[in-house]
XYZ file of C-alpha atoms in Angstrom:
646
model
C -7.206 -9.839 24.098
C -7.112 -10.905 27.770
C -10.296 -10.283 29.765
C -9.995 -9.498 33.480
C -13.155 -11.287 34.677
C -12.283 -10.639 38.341
C -12.380 -6.897 37.717
C -15.693 -7.124 35.866
C -17.311 -9.199 38.616
C -16.048 -6.769 41.266
C -17.653 -3.886 39.403
C -20.928 -5.768 39.058
C -21.035 -6.694 42.774
C -20.265 -3.105 43.710
C -23.066 -1.951 41.420
C -25.550 -4.248 43.181
C -24.909 -2.439 46.481
C -26.173 0.914 45.194
C -29.302 2.450 46.777
C -32.859 1.873 45.591
C -33.124 5.607 44.970
C -30.370 5.473 42.338
C -32.090 2.584 40.640
C -35.392 4.409 40.642
C -33.736 7.447 39.095
C -32.361 5.265 36.320
C -35.839 3.893 35.623
C -37.260 7.416 35.446
C -34.665 8.427 32.877
C -35.472 5.431 30.736
C -39.180 6.295 30.865
C -38.444 9.855 29.762
C -36.412 8.603 26.794
C -39.030 6.172 25.539
C -40.605 8.839 23.348
C -37.324 9.505 21.522
C -35.371 6.342 20.756
C -31.993 6.783 19.074
C -30.622 3.650 17.473
C -27.125 2.862 18.672
C -24.551 1.869 16.053
C -21.114 0.357 16.223
C -18.714 3.270 16.255
C -15.065 3.027 15.279
C -12.568 4.041 17.951
C -14.486 2.516 20.854
C -15.525 -0.886 22.149
C -18.937 0.558 22.985
C -21.973 0.974 20.718
C -23.001 4.617 20.901
C -25.082 7.245 19.200
C -22.804 9.032 16.662
C -24.216 12.374 17.861
C -22.650 11.814 21.278
C -19.096 11.315 20.028
C -16.318 13.638 21.159
C -14.229 12.932 18.041
C -15.271 13.817 14.498
C -16.200 10.816 12.389
C -17.135 10.490 8.721
C -19.535 7.778 7.596
C -19.746 6.722 3.936
C -22.791 4.625 3.152
C -22.730 1.602 0.899
C -25.397 3.348 -1.137
C -22.788 5.970 -2.033
C -20.615 3.264 -3.599
C -23.516 1.988 -5.674
C -24.790 5.416 -6.731
C -21.372 6.473 -8.004
C -20.472 3.151 -9.603
C -17.447 2.533 -7.400
C -16.005 -0.964 -7.783
C -13.042 -0.644 -5.424
C -13.238 0.001 -1.689
C -10.539 2.683 -1.991
C -12.424 4.919 -4.420
C -14.826 6.601 -1.994
C -12.073 7.045 0.595
C -9.873 9.093 -1.702
C -12.757 11.526 -2.201
C -12.407 12.525 1.450
C -9.991 15.323 2.405
C -7.108 13.998 4.438
C -7.406 10.417 3.174
C -5.138 9.145 0.430
C -3.481 5.981 -0.792
C 0.232 5.303 -0.362
C 0.270 2.896 -3.289
C -2.014 3.069 -6.287
C -1.998 2.203 -9.975
C -0.940 5.717 -11.004
C 2.602 6.224 -12.264
C 5.650 4.004 -12.004
C 5.393 1.115 -9.566
C 8.150 -0.711 -7.728
C 8.870 -3.524 -5.319
C 6.243 -5.813 -3.862
C 3.645 -3.058 -3.567
C 2.621 -2.703 -7.223
C -1.134 -2.561 -7.653
C -1.926 -2.296 -3.959
C -4.358 0.271 -2.570
C -3.133 1.237 0.918
C -4.967 3.906 2.916
C -2.949 6.652 4.608
C -4.509 9.533 6.521
C -2.866 12.970 6.353
C 0.121 11.552 4.409
C 1.525 10.154 7.652
C 2.148 6.749 6.100
C 0.278 3.489 5.930
C 1.839 2.265 9.165
C -0.035 4.991 11.060
C -3.504 4.373 9.592
C -5.349 1.294 10.826
C -7.821 -0.432 8.509
C -10.447 -2.690 10.102
C -13.124 -4.956 8.660
C -16.252 -5.272 10.808
C -14.325 -3.691 13.664
C -11.633 -6.366 13.594
C -8.067 -6.422 12.339
C -7.569 -7.805 8.840
C -4.422 -9.504 7.544
C -1.933 -7.038 6.041
C -0.543 -7.120 2.513
C 2.356 -4.660 2.615
C 5.360 -6.866 3.212
C 7.864 -5.038 5.451
C 11.487 -5.125 4.425
C 13.975 -3.750 1.922
C 11.761 -4.393 -1.107
C 8.865 -2.264 0.137
C 8.765 0.995 -1.799
C 6.351 2.973 0.347
C 5.324 2.819 3.940
C 6.142 -0.013 6.292
C 4.345 -2.543 8.417
C 1.399 -4.775 7.692
C -1.042 -2.309 6.153
C -4.250 -3.697 4.631
C -4.687 -3.771 0.861
C -8.144 -2.341 0.135
C -8.397 -4.580 -2.938
C -9.323 -7.390 -0.540
C -12.567 -5.722 0.535
C -15.626 -6.469 -1.656
C -17.164 -3.118 -2.583
C -20.556 -4.719 -3.292
C -20.903 -5.860 0.332
C -20.028 -2.542 1.977
C -22.798 -1.406 4.305
C -20.898 1.670 5.472
C -17.375 2.950 6.085
C -16.504 4.756 9.312
C -13.473 7.047 9.101
C -12.074 8.291 12.400
C -9.276 10.797 11.716
C -8.049 11.035 15.332
C -8.352 9.257 18.640
C -7.906 5.667 17.526
C -4.502 5.073 19.116
C -5.933 4.914 22.642
C -8.013 1.867 21.705
C -6.041 0.164 18.941
C -2.416 1.175 19.467
C 0.304 3.158 17.703
C -0.682 1.996 14.218
C -3.861 4.101 14.557
C -2.193 7.446 15.318
C -3.340 8.938 11.997
C -6.781 7.423 12.323
C -8.917 4.346 11.806
C -10.891 3.243 8.755
C -13.529 0.629 9.541
C -15.399 -1.181 6.758
C -18.727 -2.547 7.995
C -19.918 -5.256 5.583
C -23.354 -6.715 4.989
C -23.690 -10.079 6.704
C -27.370 -10.678 5.940
C -28.458 -10.799 2.295
C -31.373 -12.418 0.490
C -31.646 -12.757 -3.274
C -29.162 -12.462 -6.118
C -27.424 -9.540 -7.804
C -25.258 -9.538 -10.925
C -23.475 -6.504 -12.390
C -21.184 -6.014 -15.384
C -19.444 -2.688 -15.901
C -17.138 -1.503 -18.659
C -15.341 1.818 -18.611
C -13.587 3.613 -21.407
C -10.339 5.097 -20.079
C -10.231 8.211 -22.278
C -10.121 6.081 -25.412
C -6.841 4.448 -24.389
C -8.022 1.321 -22.587
C -11.239 -0.505 -21.695
C -11.627 -1.554 -18.073
C -13.985 -4.354 -17.093
C -15.610 -5.360 -13.823
C -18.048 -8.155 -12.941
C -19.732 -8.680 -9.601
C -22.089 -11.442 -8.416
C -23.765 -11.670 -5.001
C -26.165 -14.356 -3.819
C -27.601 -15.004 -0.369
C -30.475 -16.553 1.489
C -31.844 -17.891 4.753
C -31.922 -21.476 5.979
C -33.109 -23.451 9.026
C -36.362 -21.568 9.186
C -34.706 -18.179 9.092
C -32.242 -18.886 11.876
C -29.285 -18.802 9.497
C -28.153 -16.729 6.551
C -25.356 -17.303 4.046
C -23.907 -14.761 1.589
C -21.439 -15.335 -1.255
C -19.829 -12.619 -3.370
C -17.539 -13.048 -6.379
C -15.802 -10.156 -8.113
C -13.517 -9.878 -11.138
C -11.811 -6.687 -12.287
C -9.401 -6.015 -15.145
C -7.585 -2.701 -15.677
C -5.247 -2.283 -18.644
C -1.780 -0.746 -18.568
C -1.501 2.745 -20.100
C 1.614 4.666 -21.154
C 2.197 8.360 -21.679
C 2.607 7.960 -25.427
C -0.975 6.643 -25.594
C -2.221 9.895 -24.104
C -0.862 11.800 -27.099
C -1.604 15.528 -27.150
C -4.138 15.302 -24.321
C -1.315 14.950 -21.822
C 1.966 15.219 -23.667
C 1.837 18.117 -26.101
C 5.104 19.600 -27.310
C 3.442 21.836 -29.879
C 0.829 23.933 -28.088
C 1.626 23.368 -24.434
C 0.158 21.566 -21.437
C -0.646 24.138 -18.760
C -2.528 27.294 -19.780
C -2.121 30.451 -17.774
C -5.183 32.566 -17.117
C -4.430 35.858 -18.960
C -6.526 37.773 -16.431
C -4.338 36.534 -13.572
C -1.532 39.040 -12.981
C 0.200 37.076 -10.254
C 0.188 33.954 -8.165
C -1.554 34.296 -4.813
C -2.392 32.256 -1.755
C -4.811 32.619 1.144
C -3.305 32.844 4.608
C -6.012 34.502 6.718
C -9.703 34.684 5.889
C -10.302 37.714 3.693
C -6.596 38.478 3.218
C -4.555 37.685 0.098
C -0.767 37.420 0.024
C 1.504 37.155 -3.028
C 3.191 33.786 -3.535
C 6.637 33.567 -5.110
C 7.028 30.387 -7.170
C 10.337 28.514 -7.469
C 12.326 29.142 -10.618
C 11.450 25.759 -12.119
C 7.793 26.811 -12.152
C 8.348 30.342 -13.401
C 6.004 31.338 -16.200
C 8.871 33.096 -17.932
C 9.809 29.659 -19.231
C 6.462 29.287 -20.962
C 5.937 29.962 -24.637
C 4.607 33.193 -26.148
C 1.028 32.253 -25.298
C 1.847 31.685 -21.639
C 1.615 27.901 -21.970
C 3.757 25.341 -20.198
C 4.060 21.778 -21.453
C 4.405 18.612 -19.434
C 8.048 17.963 -18.654
C 10.872 18.364 -16.212
C 9.298 19.484 -12.903
C 6.291 20.652 -14.887
C 8.127 23.872 -15.669
C 9.584 23.548 -19.164
C 8.504 22.561 -22.648
C 9.149 18.880 -23.378
C 12.673 18.251 -22.045
C 14.791 15.511 -23.584
C 17.609 13.677 -21.812
C 20.308 14.575 -24.340
C 23.152 13.584 -22.019
C 22.165 9.895 -22.195
C 20.086 9.194 -25.309
C 18.930 5.630 -25.864
C 20.740 5.733 -29.224
C 24.057 6.521 -27.500
C 25.964 9.846 -27.454
C 29.585 9.618 -28.645
C 31.894 12.039 -26.802
C 35.601 12.744 -26.639
C 36.178 12.601 -22.890
C 32.940 11.105 -21.661
C 31.774 14.504 -20.466
C 28.189 14.935 -21.629
C 26.421 17.877 -19.979
C 24.964 19.122 -23.232
C 23.396 22.176 -21.609
C 26.726 23.549 -20.296
C 28.621 25.786 -22.808
C 31.852 25.715 -20.790
C 32.809 22.040 -20.760
C 36.564 21.781 -20.218
C 36.805 25.393 -21.390
C 37.015 24.150 -24.996
C 34.107 25.462 -27.114
C 34.509 22.736 -29.759
C 33.904 20.081 -27.110
C 30.787 21.853 -25.905
C 29.463 19.270 -23.479
C 30.103 16.241 -25.640
C 30.375 17.655 -29.167
C 33.104 16.373 -31.474
C 35.740 18.840 -32.787
C 33.525 19.842 -35.725
C 31.022 21.247 -33.210
C 28.344 18.636 -33.906
C 26.783 16.114 -31.555
C 26.609 12.526 -32.778
C 24.351 9.628 -31.895
C 23.818 6.278 -33.622
C 20.716 6.240 -35.834
C 21.392 2.597 -36.755
C 23.711 -0.105 -35.369
C 27.219 1.375 -35.436
C 26.236 4.276 -37.707
C 26.892 7.847 -36.558
C 24.440 10.644 -37.360
C 24.276 14.297 -36.325
C 22.021 14.939 -33.340
C 20.094 18.167 -32.929
C 20.815 18.945 -29.243
C 17.782 21.192 -28.850
C 17.708 24.364 -26.774
C 19.401 24.487 -23.333
C 17.301 25.976 -20.545
C 19.506 25.657 -17.468
C 19.518 21.929 -16.772
C 22.826 20.518 -18.017
C 21.412 17.070 -18.760
C 18.203 18.230 -20.467
C 17.323 20.439 -23.416
C 14.112 21.219 -25.261
C 13.319 19.941 -28.724
C 16.189 17.494 -29.291
C 15.954 15.030 -32.181
C 16.585 11.961 -29.988
C 13.988 9.383 -28.975
C 11.735 10.863 -26.307
C 11.938 8.559 -23.278
C 9.200 10.508 -21.484
C 6.707 8.652 -23.674
C 7.816 5.399 -22.038
C 6.566 6.457 -18.646
C 3.748 4.444 -17.119
C 0.603 6.529 -16.750
C -1.290 3.669 -15.132
C -0.175 0.144 -14.279
C -2.103 -2.906 -15.381
C -4.105 -4.799 -12.802
C -6.333 -7.853 -12.536
C -8.019 -9.213 -9.413
C -10.392 -11.994 -8.415
C -12.214 -11.870 -5.064
C -14.403 -14.490 -3.381
C -16.048 -13.590 -0.067
C -18.525 -15.473 2.096
C -20.479 -14.909 5.331
C -22.450 -17.388 7.425
C -24.549 -16.480 10.461
C -26.669 -18.788 12.603
C -28.862 -17.830 15.553
C -28.327 -20.433 18.265
C -31.207 -18.843 20.177
C -32.707 -15.397 20.605
C -29.613 -14.104 22.402
C -26.618 -15.890 20.875
C -25.317 -16.120 17.345
C -22.529 -18.053 15.623
C -20.725 -16.357 12.724
C -18.066 -17.335 10.204
C -16.634 -15.520 7.191
C -13.843 -15.900 4.658
C -12.025 -13.682 2.162
C -9.862 -14.905 -0.720
C -8.192 -12.575 -3.174
C -5.787 -13.107 -6.071
C -4.405 -10.232 -8.057
C -1.851 -9.662 -10.776
C -0.243 -6.261 -11.417
C 2.314 -5.295 -14.047
C 4.592 -2.370 -14.777
C 6.553 -2.564 -18.017
C 9.175 -0.143 -16.756
C 10.433 3.341 -17.518
C 13.646 5.332 -17.761
C 13.726 5.690 -13.984
C 14.260 1.936 -13.646
C 16.961 1.571 -16.317
C 20.758 1.599 -16.069
C 22.910 4.514 -17.247
C 26.429 4.485 -18.625
C 27.652 7.944 -17.703
C 30.969 9.518 -16.755
C 29.453 10.887 -13.528
C 29.490 7.364 -12.098
C 33.254 7.014 -12.515
C 35.923 7.820 -9.931
C 37.708 11.194 -9.589
C 40.598 11.604 -12.046
C 42.746 14.771 -12.044
C 43.531 14.256 -15.739
C 39.879 14.840 -16.660
C 38.537 18.082 -15.175
C 36.063 20.638 -16.453
C 36.278 24.406 -16.161
C 34.505 24.276 -12.815
C 37.127 21.956 -11.330
C 35.005 18.794 -11.315
C 37.127 15.779 -12.141
C 35.798 12.372 -13.158
C 36.945 9.251 -14.939
C 35.273 8.144 -18.196
C 35.453 4.505 -17.085
C 31.742 4.442 -16.312
C 31.109 5.256 -19.980
C 31.315 2.752 -22.852
C 34.679 2.976 -24.676
C 34.338 3.056 -28.467
C 37.598 2.530 -30.352
C 38.217 3.981 -33.807
C 38.922 0.388 -34.831
C 35.679 -0.978 -33.326
C 34.493 -3.711 -35.727
C 30.845 -2.677 -35.292
C 31.459 0.852 -36.650
C 30.178 1.449 -40.180
C 32.434 3.005 -42.877
C 30.342 6.176 -42.602
C 31.066 6.420 -38.867
C 34.755 5.861 -39.363
C 34.827 8.583 -42.031
C 33.161 11.039 -39.630
C 35.751 10.237 -36.955
C 38.587 10.696 -39.434
C 37.180 14.078 -40.449
C 37.308 15.049 -36.773
C 40.970 14.103 -36.446
C 40.674 10.601 -34.952
C 42.418 7.510 -36.229
C 43.715 4.061 -35.350
C 44.408 3.679 -31.640
C 42.085 6.506 -30.552
C 39.237 5.825 -28.119
C 36.097 7.854 -27.550
C 33.382 7.336 -24.927
C 29.681 6.712 -25.330
C 27.014 7.737 -22.815
C 23.732 5.905 -22.913
C 20.447 4.993 -21.210
C 19.858 1.239 -21.463
C 16.078 0.915 -21.559
C 16.362 -1.693 -24.320
C 18.124 -4.219 -22.094
C 14.659 -5.072 -20.733
C 12.234 -7.216 -22.787
C 9.702 -4.372 -22.923
C 12.305 -1.873 -24.239
C 11.027 0.585 -21.620
C 13.246 -0.198 -18.624
C 13.267 -2.813 -15.910
C 9.607 -3.768 -15.679
C 8.122 -6.364 -13.368
C 4.907 -8.051 -12.363
C 3.440 -8.897 -8.983
C 1.279 -11.801 -7.906
C -0.567 -11.689 -4.596
C -2.759 -14.185 -2.772
C -4.707 -13.377 0.395
C -6.621 -15.834 2.588
C -8.502 -14.656 5.668
C -10.929 -16.601 7.896
C -12.910 -15.535 10.950
C -15.197 -17.468 13.285
C -16.785 -16.603 16.605
C -19.829 -16.099 18.801
C -21.651 -12.934 19.723
C -24.775 -12.106 21.645
C -26.239 -10.561 24.753
C -26.991 -11.633 28.295
C -28.149 -10.203 31.604
C -26.170 -10.299 34.806
C -27.261 -8.776 38.116
C -29.785 -6.589 36.350
C -27.349 -5.361 33.704
C -27.832 -5.907 29.956
C -24.456 -6.906 28.502
C -23.153 -7.770 25.046
C -20.240 -10.038 24.205
C -18.133 -10.991 21.206
C -15.433 -13.659 21.179
C -13.689 -15.304 18.279
C -10.612 -16.252 16.299
C -9.187 -15.212 12.930
C -6.385 -16.494 10.730
C -4.963 -14.841 7.655
C -2.068 -15.170 5.242
C -0.755 -12.969 2.445
C 1.807 -14.138 -0.105
C 3.335 -11.645 -2.538
C 5.776 -12.598 -5.308
C 7.464 -10.172 -7.693
C 9.002 -11.310 -10.985
C 11.348 -9.084 -12.936
C 14.151 -9.263 -15.498
C 17.707 -8.481 -14.481
C 21.121 -8.052 -16.066
C 24.034 -10.228 -14.996
C 26.559 -7.402 -14.892
C 29.712 -9.472 -15.312
C 28.299 -11.206 -18.388
C 27.163 -7.879 -19.813
C 30.696 -6.505 -19.418
C 32.091 -9.603 -21.147
C 29.634 -9.197 -24.044
C 30.754 -5.565 -24.443
C 34.416 -6.611 -24.573
C 34.629 -7.938 -28.133
C 37.133 -8.154 -30.967
C 37.955 -10.249 -34.019
C 38.308 -13.949 -33.188
C 41.566 -15.067 -34.854
C 40.167 -18.570 -35.278
C 37.002 -17.534 -37.139
C 37.664 -14.026 -38.409
C 34.292 -12.986 -36.937
C 33.341 -10.475 -34.249
C 33.344 -12.385 -30.965
C 33.661 -11.964 -27.210
C 37.302 -11.943 -26.150
C 36.312 -14.308 -23.357
C 35.588 -16.967 -26.003
C 39.061 -16.959 -27.575
C 41.517 -15.431 -25.069
C 42.739 -18.079 -22.579
C 44.169 -15.349 -20.299
C 41.062 -13.166 -20.409
C 40.545 -10.573 -17.649
C 37.123 -8.980 -17.245
C 37.195 -5.151 -17.706
C 35.273 -2.676 -15.568
C 33.825 -0.261 -18.106
C 30.309 1.025 -18.492
C 29.529 0.091 -14.879
C 29.137 2.141 -11.734
C 31.080 -0.320 -9.580
C 34.047 -2.468 -10.505
C 32.622 -5.390 -8.522
C 29.550 -5.404 -10.831
C 27.234 -4.971 -7.847
C 25.137 -2.285 -9.551
C 23.378 -4.715 -11.871
C 23.122 -7.744 -9.661
C 26.589 -8.825 -8.604
C 29.290 -10.999 -10.096
C 28.126 -14.249 -11.665
C 30.172 -16.810 -13.560
C 30.744 -16.123 -17.249
C 30.043 -19.700 -18.229
C 32.281 -21.633 -20.611
C 34.214 -20.183 -23.572
C 31.806 -20.075 -26.477
C 28.782 -19.174 -24.351
C 29.286 -15.423 -24.675
C 27.769 -13.495 -27.603
C 29.098 -10.024 -28.543
C 26.841 -7.055 -27.823
C 26.841 -4.017 -30.117
C 26.052 -1.038 -27.839
C 25.758 1.520 -30.656
C 22.120 2.194 -31.547
C 18.738 1.521 -29.990
C 17.252 -1.984 -29.951
C 19.617 -3.683 -32.380
C 17.930 -6.967 -33.446
C 21.359 -8.565 -33.904
C 21.878 -8.320 -30.121
C 19.257 -10.971 -29.328
C 21.805 -13.734 -28.654
C 23.887 -11.440 -26.449
C 20.850 -10.399 -24.403
C 19.971 -14.052 -23.891
C 23.496 -14.526 -22.523
C 23.519 -11.747 -19.935
C 19.857 -11.284 -18.954
C 17.583 -13.447 -16.850
C 14.581 -13.318 -14.546
C 14.456 -13.191 -10.790
C 11.684 -13.658 -8.255
C 11.445 -12.504 -4.677
C 8.593 -12.203 -2.264
C 7.286 -12.319 1.250
C 4.649 -13.950 3.415
C 2.584 -12.423 6.218
C 0.773 -14.628 8.719
C -1.687 -13.311 11.288
C -3.612 -15.041 14.062
C -5.926 -13.148 16.385
C -8.014 -14.102 19.407
C -10.434 -11.699 20.988
C -13.100 -11.486 23.624
C -14.954 -8.455 24.876
C -17.931 -7.561 27.049
C -19.722 -4.227 26.846
C -22.786 -2.664 28.371
C -24.087 0.041 30.639
C -22.479 0.614 34.011
C -24.654 0.909 37.113
C -25.766 4.450 37.925
C -23.408 4.420 40.928
C -20.466 5.036 38.581
C -22.168 7.895 36.728
C -20.029 7.205 33.661
C -22.368 5.617 31.147
C -21.244 2.557 29.216
C -18.204 0.329 29.444
C -16.528 -2.065 27.062
């Protein structure tokens, strides 16, 4: 910040020319106020210390005592109790990108880049790396995990009016954490929390501080460790995911849905069809599921076991596929749907009950991928914070503080982060059209030949009974959650390191009869975030899927290993250039490839193939911040009749 000292001196000289009468009036006012002294506090949204009762803007103050009384261990917890304040990123639900595990404040859902977070009234280094990998928000928003909850003296939340002082990143408001910088004694806390019987969370906090140099100085150190375990939907069991007795319960005394528009007036509210209670069971209950409106949907169009279809068309909920009832959305000519209950072995699939969504039904016999969803991501953090203050004299003080934070967050993945092989991702082909006129190619599906060497005799007998024989090809649709090591989808973990240092001088002085305060200093901070995740080398995966009988060994093998004129096919992929799963990469040398049996979930015999076409990748970002500041504040001479300046 650049200080215009010429302007300040001009104002002070002008103030000295005011009449004695004005000065006397000022003295009289001070004498009248001596009986009622209101302590001034540092107020967010202004450079001036003022009485909160005199503010034009509304401001909410959360005391540090509130954190301790309610057992909060994270700076974000008390904020989210306030209306209008939320977090863009949290541990709830599926995570992505470099933001996993972060707690980023966002007022009024306007985004983290419009809510400014300060520490002791000063800017803190951001943690939300801007760029293509950021999943929510943009800009250098502050991760609240860096703020030690045990040292919070108070939190000032200004919902409006901050942009005039701090800039455009404060349009939605300012959140200012005021920390304790003077502490004597020692404090040690250990907390353990039972997360509904599914996980045990642990937190340890240690604070020590004391005076030195005859009370002129004070030093405070705080160390914090927190561990939060990862939780999945299948761990919640019937408490959250209940396909038998329902999830939401309708109040039988409630004859309709209503909303309040004007005080004292009630208006009926029409809900969208997906939330209609007509889709509940006989008791008026709705289970967790697709849009919250239907009982336990299953993705029957792309089961993890693989759905074998004639054309690749797989909208199981549509009774008019191609206008041929026997091929009802992926059924074979005998009218049954078939998946693979074991490697290469066909078994009849119960498709469940259609309810209007062509890709989903209720009550199918396939593996329920909804149970793979992440209810809460895992998280571990270690914070070390220190403050040092030293009174140079009665009017001037030197201060220095540091913050270091390391955290690790993990998300083992879900169906939303996995790859699909589905006819919808193919190109338009006039030879393959449904009754509605939609035409697609089955090339984005996995071709399964009648002569496929991985098919069991039972599977081949089923195909023969349906009229298929040598030379015929069918198409398999599938969700590939088992390509990832966790078998839940493309999971990842994040590692973050934050370093932030501040040093400066503050105090008060008198000039030309005016009592002034100053603060000048420097801060440096750096955030490094690295994300590690598995990935599929698409070209190698396609080569592993293109197998046959090696004439030299008589064994099932990749054609790439024994065909000197081998050309890579483009099947089972969304793009022929293999860009969907990471781009084209060399296939290696003949003999490196291992055949991959796509029929059936988590085939242990595919371990060598997965080693061939999967790997790990890391990406990240670094944020550096340097700040210099200097400010002078105080009361203007009575001549200006405008109170304080800063």
